[in-house]
Amino acid sequence: MQVQVNGEHMELPGGATIATLIEHLTLAGKRVAVEVNEDIVPRSQHPSFTLSDGDRVEVVHAIGGG
Amino acid sequence: MTDTPEIQLPEDKPLEIAGKVYQSRLLVGTGKYHDLMETGHAIEASGAEIVTVAVRRTNLGQNPDEPNLLDVISPSTYTILPNTAGCYTAKDAVRTCKLARELLDGHDLVKLEVLGEHKTLYPNMPETLTAAEELIKDGFKVMVYCSDDPLLAMRLEEMGCVAIMPLGAPIGSGLGIQNRYNIRLIVENAKVPVLVDAGVGTASDATIAMELGCDGVLMNTAIAQARDPIKMANAMRLAIEAGREAYLAGRMPKKLYASASSPIDGTFF
């Protein structure tokens, strides 16, 4: 299936969860927040939240800013 | 014997934001530094306890060992204040705050800023009011970047914002406090902390804000873009303390003409 992650198209196996995606992005254990189709998915739900074809995912972190 | 009028000095209340007391009245940003090491050292030198961060997309395919800002500025040491910089609509600002709360394990103190246009980064107040209302309803503690309009500042306080943060001058301009009378009016009316956010260029600007009775100052560029950021961070720490002390001491009245400091009596010429 195809999902959009941070504006980029990405091919993922069917049934992939957010935890799978984070692992795939080598971000496991990093402090990130995830939104799917503009709704927050709490960290506790990352292993159980299954992505669907066409989902728009945002993975964000904290950077320098005023 | 003559009655001397009792001098009313301002009360020295500690800085308390959303129920937490802070020793430092200097709040600093983490943008525009050369690297994370410089960021860390400058923030340490500033003595700040509240540190702002931005929320952005993670770089896909980044080096997994790349250090993260929150490894340097640890949420266990500092109060992290995520901002909504770059947001031009209430919707984007609310979305950013929700992501920040998730990122920081439910920490709900945010710096709301909704910008109007790119050139001045002046706050868009109608969108700011809309976003503030929605965020407060959702349980956020909102420190709000706003214009220096005393009526709008009061409105934001009535809505439940935990700190009012008028700009001294446009973000990153370093022009100093442009309308100190408005800042003064906002301070006089407010029961929540008032902090000048944006516009400070050098130490004397920060001192002026504090002499006006502000509860604190938030700055980023003035430190990060100084030729020696760590030295400037220290200067700002001292400037904030000096301004606060001067405010508490109560300055002498301004006079048009001179008034000799040395007595006339006892002159021998």
Tab-separated table of N, CA, C and O in Angstrom, chain B residues 31-148:
chain	number	residue	atom	x	y	z
B	31	GLY	N	16.658	28.762	18.401
B	31	GLY	CA	16.883	28.852	16.964
B	31	GLY	C	18.123	29.664	16.623
B	31	GLY	O	18.642	30.410	17.456
B	32	LYS	N	18.598	29.499	15.386
B	32	LYS	CA	19.643	30.332	14.786
B	32	LYS	C	21.042	30.167	15.380
B	32	LYS	O	21.917	30.996	15.156
B	33	TYR	N	21.272	29.126	16.169
B	33	TYR	CA	22.619	28.875	16.679
B	33	TYR	C	23.413	28.084	15.641
B	33	TYR	O	22.840	27.444	14.762
B	34	HIS	N	24.763	28.127	15.780
B	34	HIS	CA	25.610	27.390	14.840
B	34	HIS	C	25.393	25.886	14.969
B	34	HIS	O	25.311	25.169	13.995
B	35	ASP	N	25.337	25.423	16.196
B	35	ASP	CA	25.148	23.992	16.428
B	35	ASP	C	24.535	23.781	17.804
B	35	ASP	O	24.364	24.726	18.576
B	36	LEU	N	24.231	22.530	18.094
B	36	LEU	CA	23.554	22.214	19.351
B	36	LEU	C	24.440	22.479	20.563
B	36	LEU	O	23.943	22.821	21.632
B	37	MET	N	25.761	22.353	20.376
B	37	MET	CA	26.666	22.581	21.501
B	37	MET	C	26.610	24.053	21.917
B	37	MET	O	26.528	24.387	23.098
B	38	GLU	N	26.643	24.933	20.904
B	38	GLU	CA	26.559	26.372	21.197
B	38	GLU	C	25.210	26.701	21.845
B	38	GLU	O	25.142	27.495	22.785
B	39	THR	N	24.153	26.074	21.343
B	39	THR	CA	22.812	26.281	21.919
B	39	THR	C	22.852	25.954	23.410
B	39	THR	O	22.406	26.750	24.244
B	40	GLY	N	23.379	24.793	23.717
B	40	GLY	CA	23.413	24.325	25.107
B	40	GLY	C	24.201	25.265	26.004
B	40	GLY	O	23.751	25.633	27.096
B	41	HIS	N	25.373	25.694	25.518
B	41	HIS	CA	26.226	26.568	26.336
B	41	HIS	C	25.587	27.936	26.543
B	41	HIS	O	25.639	28.509	27.630
B	42	ALA	N	24.986	28.468	25.486
B	42	ALA	CA	24.362	29.796	25.593
B	42	ALA	C	23.189	29.753	26.572
B	42	ALA	O	23.017	30.667	27.390
B	43	ILE	N	22.415	28.695	26.487
B	43	ILE	CA	21.247	28.604	27.370
B	43	ILE	C	21.683	28.450	28.821
B	43	ILE	O	21.106	29.065	29.719
B	44	GLU	N	22.739	27.717	29.013
B	44	GLU	CA	23.267	27.568	30.372
B	44	GLU	C	23.728	28.935	30.906
B	44	GLU	O	23.422	29.303	32.038
B	45	ALA	N	24.433	29.689	30.064
B	45	ALA	CA	24.942	31.004	30.480
B	45	ALA	C	23.804	31.994	30.746
B	45	ALA	O	23.931	32.893	31.571
B	46	SER	N	22.688	31.817	30.051
B	46	SER	CA	21.565	32.751	30.217
B	46	SER	C	20.845	32.538	31.545
B	46	SER	O	20.135	33.414	32.019
B	47	GLY	N	21.007	31.358	32.115
B	47	GLY	CA	20.319	31.035	33.366
B	47	GLY	C	18.839	30.785	33.176
B	47	GLY	O	18.090	30.640	34.147
B	48	ALA	N	18.376	30.732	31.926
B	48	ALA	CA	16.948	30.549	31.654
B	48	ALA	C	16.474	29.183	32.130
B	48	ALA	O	17.230	28.206	32.106
B	49	GLU	N	15.222	29.161	32.570
B	49	GLU	CA	14.611	27.893	32.976
B	49	GLU	C	13.542	27.470	31.981
B	49	GLU	O	13.154	26.311	31.929
B	50	ILE	N	13.027	28.443	31.232
B	50	ILE	CA	12.010	28.139	30.213
B	50	ILE	C	12.646	28.356	28.852
B	50	ILE	O	13.212	29.425	28.576
B	51	VAL	N	12.557	27.342	28.004
B	51	VAL	CA	13.259	27.353	26.720
B	51	VAL	C	12.283	26.991	25.609
B	51	VAL	O	11.594	25.974	25.705
B	52	THR	N	12.223	27.813	24.585
B	52	THR	CA	11.278	27.529	23.503
B	52	THR	C	11.896	26.612	22.441
B	52	THR	O	13.104	26.651	22.197
B	53	VAL	N	11.028	25.823	21.834
B	53	VAL	CA	11.430	24.970	20.709
B	53	VAL	C	10.347	25.050	19.628
B	53	VAL	O	9.224	25.444	19.911
B	54	ALA	N	10.726	24.681	18.428
B	54	ALA	CA	9.753	24.612	17.333
B	54	ALA	C	9.450	23.141	17.054
B	54	ALA	O	10.226	22.256	17.425
B	55	VAL	N	8.324	22.894	16.418
B	55	VAL	CA	7.922	21.531	16.056
B	55	VAL	C	7.920	21.436	14.535
B	55	VAL	O	7.237	22.218	13.868
B	56	ARG	N	8.722	20.517	14.013
B	56	ARG	CA	8.833	20.384	12.560
B	56	ARG	C	8.888	18.925	12.151
B	56	ARG	O	9.170	18.061	12.973
B	57	ARG	N	8.694	18.702	10.848
B	57	ARG	CA	8.800	17.355	10.312
B	57	ARG	C	10.185	16.772	10.596
B	57	ARG	O	11.193	17.469	10.435
B	58	THR	N	10.202	15.505	10.943
B	58	THR	CA	11.465	14.785	11.086
B	58	THR	C	12.033	14.571	9.681
B	58	THR	O	11.283	14.259	8.760
B	59	ASN	N	13.343	14.758	9.541
B	59	ASN	CA	13.970	14.476	8.243
B	59	ASN	C	13.949	12.985	7.998
B	59	ASN	O	14.471	12.224	8.799
B	60	LEU	N	13.349	12.583	6.883
B	60	LEU	CA	13.344	11.162	6.578
B	60	LEU	C	14.726	10.790	6.055
B	60	LEU	O	15.337	11.540	5.313
B	61	GLY	N	15.176	9.630	6.500
B	61	GLY	CA	16.487	9.179	6.054
B	61	GLY	C	17.638	9.913	6.709
B	61	GLY	O	18.751	9.931	6.196
B	62	GLN	N	17.374	10.542	7.863
B	62	GLN	CA	18.465	11.223	8.563
B	62	GLN	C	19.337	10.194	9.275
B	62	GLN	O	18.916	9.072	9.537
B	63	ASN	N	20.532	10.596	9.571
B	63	ASN	CA	21.447	9.758	10.331
B	63	ASN	C	20.826	9.470	11.706
B	63	ASN	O	20.544	10.391	12.465
B	64	PRO	N	20.602	8.182	12.007
B	64	PRO	CA	19.923	7.871	13.274
B	64	PRO	C	20.703	8.305	14.513
B	64	PRO	O	20.125	8.433	15.583
B	65	ASP	N	22.010	8.554	14.352
B	65	ASP	CA	22.812	8.961	15.505
B	65	ASP	C	22.862	10.478	15.683
B	65	ASP	O	23.499	10.986	16.600
B	66	GLU	N	22.211	11.188	14.769
B	66	GLU	CA	22.210	12.646	14.834
B	66	GLU	C	21.626	13.122	16.175
B	66	GLU	O	20.546	12.668	16.559
B	67	PRO	N	22.335	13.990	16.901
B	67	PRO	CA	21.798	14.395	18.200
B	67	PRO	C	20.520	15.202	18.050
B	67	PRO	O	20.325	15.926	17.079
B	68	ASN	N	19.669	15.050	19.025
B	68	ASN	CA	18.370	15.704	19.027
B	68	ASN	C	18.433	16.887	19.979
B	68	ASN	O	19.113	16.834	21.001
B	69	LEU	N	17.699	17.954	19.645
B	69	LEU	CA	17.688	19.151	20.492
B	69	LEU	C	17.322	18.813	21.931
B	69	LEU	O	17.923	19.322	22.873
B	70	LEU	N	16.351	17.920	22.097
B	70	LEU	CA	15.888	17.608	23.459
B	70	LEU	C	16.854	16.695	24.222
B	70	LEU	O	16.650	16.431	25.397
B	71	ASP	N	17.918	16.237	23.533
B	71	ASP	CA	18.990	15.551	24.269
B	71	ASP	C	19.878	16.594	24.943
B	71	ASP	O	20.457	16.356	26.002
B	72	VAL	N	20.003	17.759	24.301
B	72	VAL	CA	20.848	18.837	24.837
B	72	VAL	C	20.062	19.671	25.846
B	72	VAL	O	20.550	20.016	26.918
B	73	ILE	N	18.843	20.016	25.458
B	73	ILE	CA	17.958	20.798	26.318
B	73	ILE	C	16.952	19.813	26.899
B	73	ILE	O	15.860	19.650	26.366
B	74	SER	N	17.333	19.177	27.963
B	74	SER	CA	16.511	18.077	28.484
B	74	SER	C	15.243	18.580	29.168
B	74	SER	O	15.293	19.490	29.996
B	75	PRO	N	14.107	17.969	28.832
B	75	PRO	CA	12.848	18.349	29.497
B	75	PRO	C	12.866	18.083	31.005
B	75	PRO	O	12.012	18.593	31.721
B	76	SER	N	13.837	17.303	31.488
B	76	SER	CA	13.885	17.085	32.936
B	76	SER	C	14.605	18.249	33.633
B	76	SER	O	14.455	18.455	34.831
B	77	THR	N	15.392	19.016	32.865
B	77	THR	CA	16.110	20.158	33.439
B	77	THR	C	15.368	21.462	33.168
B	77	THR	O	15.286	22.330	34.033
B	78	TYR	N	14.865	21.608	31.955
B	78	TYR	CA	14.222	22.861	31.532
B	78	TYR	C	12.720	22.667	31.339
B	78	TYR	O	12.267	21.564	31.042
B	79	THR	N	11.994	23.770	31.486
B	79	THR	CA	10.588	23.763	31.077
B	79	THR	C	10.581	24.047	29.586
B	79	THR	O	10.984	25.125	29.154
B	80	ILE	N	10.193	23.064	28.804
B	80	ILE	CA	10.191	23.222	27.352
B	80	ILE	C	8.899	23.929	26.936
B	80	ILE	O	7.807	23.540	27.354
B	81	LEU	N	9.082	24.974	26.158
B	81	LEU	CA	7.932	25.757	25.706
B	81	LEU	C	7.839	25.654	24.184
B	81	LEU	O	8.494	26.407	23.453
B	82	PRO	N	7.039	24.700	23.689
B	82	PRO	CA	6.921	24.590	22.236
B	82	PRO	C	6.167	25.784	21.659
B	82	PRO	O	5.208	26.268	22.264
B	83	ASN	N	6.627	26.261	20.526
B	83	ASN	CA	5.961	27.419	19.907
B	83	ASN	C	5.173	26.984	18.670
B	83	ASN	O	5.274	25.847	18.216
B	84	THR	N	4.400	27.926	18.157
B	84	THR	CA	3.664	27.657	16.919
B	84	THR	C	4.204	28.556	15.806
B	84	THR	O	3.461	28.969	14.921
B	85	ALA	N	5.497	28.838	15.880
B	85	ALA	CA	6.133	29.681	14.867
B	85	ALA	C	5.872	29.098	13.481
B	85	ALA	O	5.853	27.884	13.301
B	86	GLY	N	5.679	29.979	12.530
B	86	GLY	CA	5.431	29.540	11.156
B	86	GLY	C	3.963	29.313	10.860
B	86	GLY	O	3.596	29.058	9.713
B	87	CYS	N	3.109	29.396	11.883
B	87	CYS	CA	1.666	29.201	11.664
B	87	CYS	C	1.013	30.534	11.313
B	87	CYS	O	1.224	31.535	11.998
B	88	TYR	N	0.201	30.499	10.265
B	88	TYR	CA	-0.507	31.706	9.820
B	88	TYR	C	-2.020	31.587	10.021
B	88	TYR	O	-2.757	32.508	9.716
B	89	THR	N	-2.459	30.416	10.508
B	89	THR	CA	-3.894	30.231	10.775
B	89	THR	C	-4.064	29.598	12.150
B	89	THR	O	-3.157	28.910	12.649
B	90	ALA	N	-5.239	29.828	12.743
B	90	ALA	CA	-5.549	29.233	14.046
B	90	ALA	C	-5.487	27.708	13.935
B	90	ALA	O	-4.966	27.030	14.823
B	91	LYS	N	-5.973	27.183	12.829
B	91	LYS	CA	-6.018	25.721	12.643
B	91	LYS	C	-4.619	25.108	12.725
B	91	LYS	O	-4.403	24.123	13.423
B	92	ASP	N	-3.664	25.704	11.997
B	92	ASP	CA	-2.300	25.172	12.018
B	92	ASP	C	-1.682	25.296	13.410
B	92	ASP	O	-0.929	24.432	13.847
B	93	ALA	N	-1.992	26.393	14.101
B	93	ALA	CA	-1.418	26.610	15.436
B	93	ALA	C	-1.955	25.569	16.420
B	93	ALA	O	-1.191	25.011	17.214
B	94	VAL	N	-3.247	25.286	16.349
B	94	VAL	CA	-3.850	24.303	17.262
B	94	VAL	C	-3.265	22.916	16.977
B	94	VAL	O	-2.906	22.178	17.888
B	95	ARG	N	-3.129	22.605	15.695
B	95	ARG	CA	-2.566	21.310	15.291
B	95	ARG	C	-1.137	21.164	15.819
B	95	ARG	O	-0.745	20.115	16.347
B	96	THR	N	-0.359	22.240	15.688
B	96	THR	CA	1.029	22.218	16.164
B	96	THR	C	1.081	21.988	17.679
B	96	THR	O	1.905	21.214	18.170
B	97	CYS	N	0.200	22.653	18.415
B	97	CYS	CA	0.190	22.500	19.873
B	97	CYS	C	-0.157	21.077	20.286
B	97	CYS	O	0.417	20.531	21.222
B	98	LYS	N	-1.089	20.476	19.558
B	98	LYS	CA	-1.471	19.101	19.885
B	98	LYS	C	-0.303	18.138	19.634
B	98	LYS	O	-0.060	17.229	20.417
B	99	LEU	N	0.419	18.358	18.548
B	99	LEU	CA	1.592	17.525	18.267
B	99	LEU	C	2.659	17.735	19.341
B	99	LEU	O	3.303	16.788	19.785
B	100	ALA	N	2.812	18.986	19.768
B	100	ALA	CA	3.813	19.300	20.795
B	100	ALA	C	3.472	18.615	22.105
B	100	ALA	O	4.351	18.077	22.787
B	101	ARG	N	2.192	18.609	22.437
B	101	ARG	CA	1.771	17.976	23.700
B	101	ARG	C	2.048	16.481	23.664
B	101	ARG	O	2.491	15.893	24.649
B	102	GLU	N	1.810	15.882	22.510
B	102	GLU	CA	2.116	14.451	22.352
B	102	GLU	C	3.635	14.213	22.425
B	102	GLU	O	4.098	13.292	23.081
B	103	LEU	N	4.369	15.095	21.791
B	103	LEU	CA	5.837	14.986	21.764
B	103	LEU	C	6.427	15.076	23.171
B	103	LEU	O	7.413	14.423	23.487
B	104	LEU	N	5.812	15.902	24.009
B	104	LEU	CA	6.358	16.161	25.345
B	104	LEU	C	5.549	15.451	26.435
B	104	LEU	O	5.436	15.944	27.559
B	105	ASP	N	4.997	14.320	26.086
B	105	ASP	CA	4.323	13.443	27.058
B	105	ASP	C	3.214	14.138	27.845
B	105	ASP	O	3.093	13.959	29.060
B	106	GLY	N	2.440	14.958	27.175
B	106	GLY	CA	1.284	15.569	27.831
B	106	GLY	C	1.542	16.939	28.431
B	106	GLY	O	0.627	17.565	28.954
B	107	HIS	N	2.784	17.418	28.362
B	107	HIS	CA	3.130	18.764	28.837
B	107	HIS	C	2.292	19.783	28.040
B	107	HIS	O	2.325	19.798	26.810
B	108	ASP	N	1.541	20.615	28.752
B	108	ASP	CA	0.540	21.413	28.039
B	108	ASP	C	0.781	22.923	28.031
B	108	ASP	O	-0.112	23.699	27.706
B	109	LEU	N	2.004	23.342	28.392
B	109	LEU	CA	2.341	24.767	28.318
B	109	LEU	C	2.839	25.062	26.904
B	109	LEU	O	3.763	24.403	26.422
B	110	VAL	N	2.213	26.024	26.242
B	110	VAL	CA	2.610	26.327	24.857
B	110	VAL	C	2.766	27.834	24.657
B	110	VAL	O	2.170	28.638	25.363
B	111	LYS	N	3.588	28.173	23.679
B	111	LYS	CA	3.672	29.567	23.241
B	111	LYS	C	2.898	29.663	21.931
B	111	LYS	O	3.317	29.117	20.903
B	112	LEU	N	1.762	30.354	22.010
B	112	LEU	CA	0.937	30.525	20.816
B	112	LEU	C	1.402	31.759	20.052
B	112	LEU	O	1.497	32.856	20.610
B	113	GLU	N	1.722	31.567	18.800
B	113	GLU	CA	1.961	32.717	17.930
B	113	GLU	C	1.340	32.406	16.580
B	113	GLU	O	1.601	31.370	15.982
B	114	VAL	N	0.464	33.290	16.144
B	114	VAL	CA	-0.118	33.147	14.811
B	114	VAL	C	0.296	34.398	14.048
B	114	VAL	O	-0.012	35.520	14.462
B	115	LEU	N	1.013	34.176	12.979
B	115	LEU	CA	1.615	35.299	12.268
B	115	LEU	C	0.692	35.837	11.186
B	115	LEU	O	-0.173	35.130	10.671
B	116	GLY	N	0.909	37.109	10.863
B	116	GLY	CA	0.050	37.772	9.889
B	116	GLY	C	0.608	37.757	8.487
B	116	GLY	O	-0.096	37.439	7.539
B	117	GLU	N	1.867	38.097	8.362
B	117	GLU	CA	2.497	38.085	7.035
B	117	GLU	C	4.010	37.990	7.189
B	117	GLU	O	4.559	38.271	8.253
B	118	HIS	N	4.668	37.578	6.085
B	118	HIS	CA	6.071	37.192	6.160
B	118	HIS	C	7.031	38.330	6.475
B	118	HIS	O	8.062	38.127	7.095
B	119	LYS	N	6.707	39.508	6.025
B	119	LYS	CA	7.683	40.601	6.083
B	119	LYS	C	7.906	41.109	7.516
B	119	LYS	O	9.038	41.356	7.915
B	120	THR	N	6.834	41.248	8.254
B	120	THR	CA	6.963	41.776	9.625
B	120	THR	C	6.790	40.701	10.690
B	120	THR	O	7.122	40.931	11.848
B	121	LEU	N	6.250	39.539	10.318
B	121	LEU	CA	5.896	38.480	11.272
B	121	LEU	C	5.030	39.026	12.403
B	121	LEU	O	5.043	38.537	13.531
B	122	TYR	N	4.305	40.084	12.088
B	122	TYR	CA	3.429	40.710	13.069
B	122	TYR	C	2.296	39.736	13.412
B	122	TYR	O	1.835	38.997	12.556
B	123	PRO	N	1.867	39.702	14.690
B	123	PRO	CA	0.828	38.731	15.044
B	123	PRO	C	-0.515	39.016	14.384
B	123	PRO	O	-0.949	40.167	14.318
B	124	ASN	N	-1.155	37.961	13.904
B	124	ASN	CA	-2.509	38.062	13.367
B	124	ASN	C	-3.450	37.880	14.557
B	124	ASN	O	-3.692	36.761	15.019
B	125	MET	N	-3.977	38.980	15.077
B	125	MET	CA	-4.729	38.904	16.325
B	125	MET	C	-6.076	38.192	16.213
B	125	MET	O	-6.427	37.436	17.115
B	126	PRO	N	-6.859	38.383	15.141
B	126	PRO	CA	-8.105	37.607	15.066
B	126	PRO	C	-7.856	36.093	15.110
B	126	PRO	O	-8.530	35.372	15.842
B	127	GLU	N	-6.848	35.624	14.366
B	127	GLU	CA	-6.545	34.188	14.371
B	127	GLU	C	-5.970	33.761	15.725
B	127	GLU	O	-6.205	32.649	16.201
B	128	THR	N	-5.195	34.659	16.344
B	128	THR	CA	-4.615	34.359	17.666
B	128	THR	C	-5.728	34.155	18.692
B	128	THR	O	-5.686	33.211	19.496
B	129	LEU	N	-6.738	35.015	18.661
B	129	LEU	CA	-7.857	34.901	19.604
B	129	LEU	C	-8.620	33.590	19.388
B	129	LEU	O	-8.970	32.902	20.343
B	130	THR	N	-8.846	33.250	18.118
B	130	THR	CA	-9.551	32.000	17.803
B	130	THR	C	-8.768	30.795	18.322
B	130	THR	O	-9.323	29.894	18.963
B	131	ALA	N	-7.469	30.789	18.040
B	131	ALA	CA	-6.625	29.663	18.462
B	131	ALA	C	-6.559	29.580	19.983
B	131	ALA	O	-6.655	28.491	20.557
B	132	ALA	N	-6.415	30.734	20.642
B	132	ALA	CA	-6.314	30.747	22.112
B	132	ALA	C	-7.560	30.136	22.730
B	132	ALA	O	-7.474	29.320	23.646
B	133	GLU	N	-8.695	30.504	22.203
B	133	GLU	CA	-9.957	30.002	22.746
B	133	GLU	C	-10.030	28.472	22.632
B	133	GLU	O	-10.363	27.773	23.586
B	134	GLU	N	-9.672	27.984	21.453
B	134	GLU	CA	-9.740	26.543	21.224
B	134	GLU	C	-8.739	25.777	22.093
B	134	GLU	O	-9.057	24.734	22.659
B	135	LEU	N	-7.532	26.339	22.213
B	135	LEU	CA	-6.489	25.670	22.993
B	135	LEU	C	-6.844	25.636	24.482
B	135	LEU	O	-6.652	24.625	25.151
B	136	ILE	N	-7.362	26.749	24.984
B	136	ILE	CA	-7.718	26.822	26.407
B	136	ILE	C	-8.837	25.823	26.699
B	136	ILE	O	-8.802	25.110	27.702
B	137	LYS	N	-9.793	25.728	25.782
B	137	LYS	CA	-10.898	24.779	25.939
B	137	LYS	C	-10.372	23.338	25.979
B	137	LYS	O	-10.904	22.481	26.656
B	138	ASP	N	-9.277	23.108	25.268
B	138	ASP	CA	-8.688	21.765	25.186
B	138	ASP	C	-7.694	21.507	26.325
B	138	ASP	O	-7.012	20.478	26.343
B	139	GLY	N	-7.591	22.444	27.266
B	139	GLY	CA	-6.754	22.209	28.441
B	139	GLY	C	-5.328	22.734	28.353
B	139	GLY	O	-4.529	22.500	29.254
B	140	PHE	N	-4.986	23.417	27.279
B	140	PHE	CA	-3.630	23.959	27.156
B	140	PHE	C	-3.450	25.180	28.055
B	140	PHE	O	-4.403	25.925	28.310
B	141	LYS	N	-2.214	25.373	28.518
B	141	LYS	CA	-1.838	26.598	29.230
B	141	LYS	C	-1.145	27.471	28.185
B	141	LYS	O	-0.063	27.134	27.705
B	142	VAL	N	-1.794	28.572	27.844
B	142	VAL	CA	-1.356	29.342	26.681
B	142	VAL	C	-0.608	30.612	27.083
B	142	VAL	O	-1.156	31.480	27.765
B	143	MET	N	0.649	30.674	26.669
B	143	MET	CA	1.417	31.916	26.755
B	143	MET	C	1.311	32.516	25.353
B	143	MET	O	1.684	31.873	24.381
B	144	VAL	N	0.805	33.741	25.273
B	144	VAL	CA	0.412	34.207	23.947
B	144	VAL	C	1.244	35.401	23.450
B	144	VAL	O	1.344	36.432	24.117
B	145	TYR	N	1.848	35.201	22.295
B	145	TYR	CA	2.546	36.272	21.583
B	145	TYR	C	1.475	37.156	20.952
B	145	TYR	O	0.577	36.659	20.268
B	146	CYS	N	1.538	38.459	21.206
B	146	CYS	CA	0.454	39.323	20.744
B	146	CYS	C	0.970	40.720	20.397
B	146	CYS	O	2.110	41.067	20.691
B	147	SER	N	0.080	41.505	19.812
B	147	SER	CA	0.406	42.896	19.542
B	147	SER	C	0.415	43.640	20.877
B	147	SER	O	-0.016	43.104	21.896
B	148	ASP	N	0.903	44.872	20.884
B	148	ASP	CA	0.991	45.599	22.158
B	148	ASP	C	-0.251	46.463	22.397
B	148	ASP	O	-0.170	47.533	22.986
